[in-house]
XYZ file of C-alpha atoms in Angstrom:
95
model
C -20.556 -24.857 0.010
C -21.748 -23.381 3.217
C -20.875 -19.734 5.163
C -18.530 -21.612 7.394
C -16.875 -24.197 4.781
C -15.527 -20.381 3.294
C -14.962 -18.940 6.068
C -12.733 -22.139 7.330
C -10.975 -22.131 3.572
C -10.333 -18.309 4.055
C -8.354 -18.841 6.412
C -6.489 -21.808 5.750
C -4.339 -19.832 3.601
C -3.940 -16.606 5.852
C -0.240 -17.011 7.187
C 0.424 -19.864 4.239
C 1.691 -16.046 2.584
C 4.607 -16.048 5.274
C 7.075 -19.002 3.526
C 7.271 -18.001 0.538
C 7.527 -13.336 1.458
C 9.241 -14.531 4.134
C 11.685 -18.246 3.718
C 10.173 -18.805 8.089
C 7.981 -21.303 8.751
C 5.630 -18.424 10.303
C 5.533 -20.449 13.387
C 8.738 -19.980 14.285
C 8.958 -16.481 14.017
C 10.213 -14.662 16.798
C 7.216 -14.187 19.475
C 6.926 -10.492 20.385
C 4.606 -8.390 22.716
C 1.626 -8.080 20.674
C -1.997 -6.230 22.033
C -4.830 -6.174 19.446
C -8.414 -5.336 21.056
C -12.381 -6.725 20.871
C -13.758 -6.568 17.421
C -13.417 -7.618 14.225
C -11.701 -10.167 13.139
C -10.724 -8.662 9.847
C -10.019 -5.717 11.409
C -8.098 -7.718 14.008
C -5.356 -10.275 11.171
C -4.859 -6.868 9.753
C -2.668 -5.289 12.459
C -1.243 -8.720 12.990
C 0.132 -8.673 10.200
C 0.913 -5.001 10.361
C 2.708 -5.419 13.863
C 4.972 -8.835 12.615
C 5.649 -7.762 8.875
C 3.513 -11.249 7.188
C 1.041 -11.284 4.596
C -2.085 -11.375 5.734
C -4.732 -13.169 2.425
C -8.303 -13.552 2.982
C -11.163 -11.684 1.210
C -13.263 -9.483 4.170
C -16.735 -10.673 2.718
C -15.691 -13.976 4.235
C -15.419 -12.941 7.268
C -17.925 -9.886 8.007
C -19.731 -10.370 11.012
C -16.582 -12.680 12.423
C -15.983 -11.322 16.069
C -11.958 -12.018 18.306
C -11.316 -11.558 21.919
C -8.693 -9.903 20.967
C -5.337 -10.467 21.608
C -2.604 -9.513 24.375
C 1.315 -10.723 25.470
C 4.457 -12.314 23.975
C 3.766 -14.626 20.737
C 4.179 -16.127 16.945
C 1.717 -14.242 14.402
C 0.792 -17.937 14.201
C 0.974 -18.388 17.553
C -1.150 -14.731 17.660
C -3.026 -15.626 14.660
C -4.212 -18.814 16.409
C -5.256 -16.430 19.650
C -7.597 -14.333 17.787
C -9.697 -17.212 15.806
C -10.588 -18.943 19.977
C -14.195 -19.378 20.005
C -14.284 -19.494 16.270
C -14.968 -21.874 14.203
C -11.928 -21.481 12.183
C -8.216 -22.584 11.909
C -5.111 -22.224 10.601
C -3.420 -24.499 8.364
C 0.171 -23.972 7.709
C 1.833 -24.901 4.707
């Protein structure tokens, strides 16, 4: 499996735990103001998890070296993660 495929798999499961934990569709969680600076994608995902109170599941080694431009504005958790992933080959799949 290529590194790109591993990264894609890691992020595909990113918000899956949100549904089980909160019994809600993560795409419909309330929008709120958020500011996460550019830098490490792993650090940015952890910041989103803390600010929204959701679970983010990934293996840190799979995201090593992947950077994000950050996110600033009013977004749902799902939208914030989508913004963090802009410019990367990664996507989100919500179960």
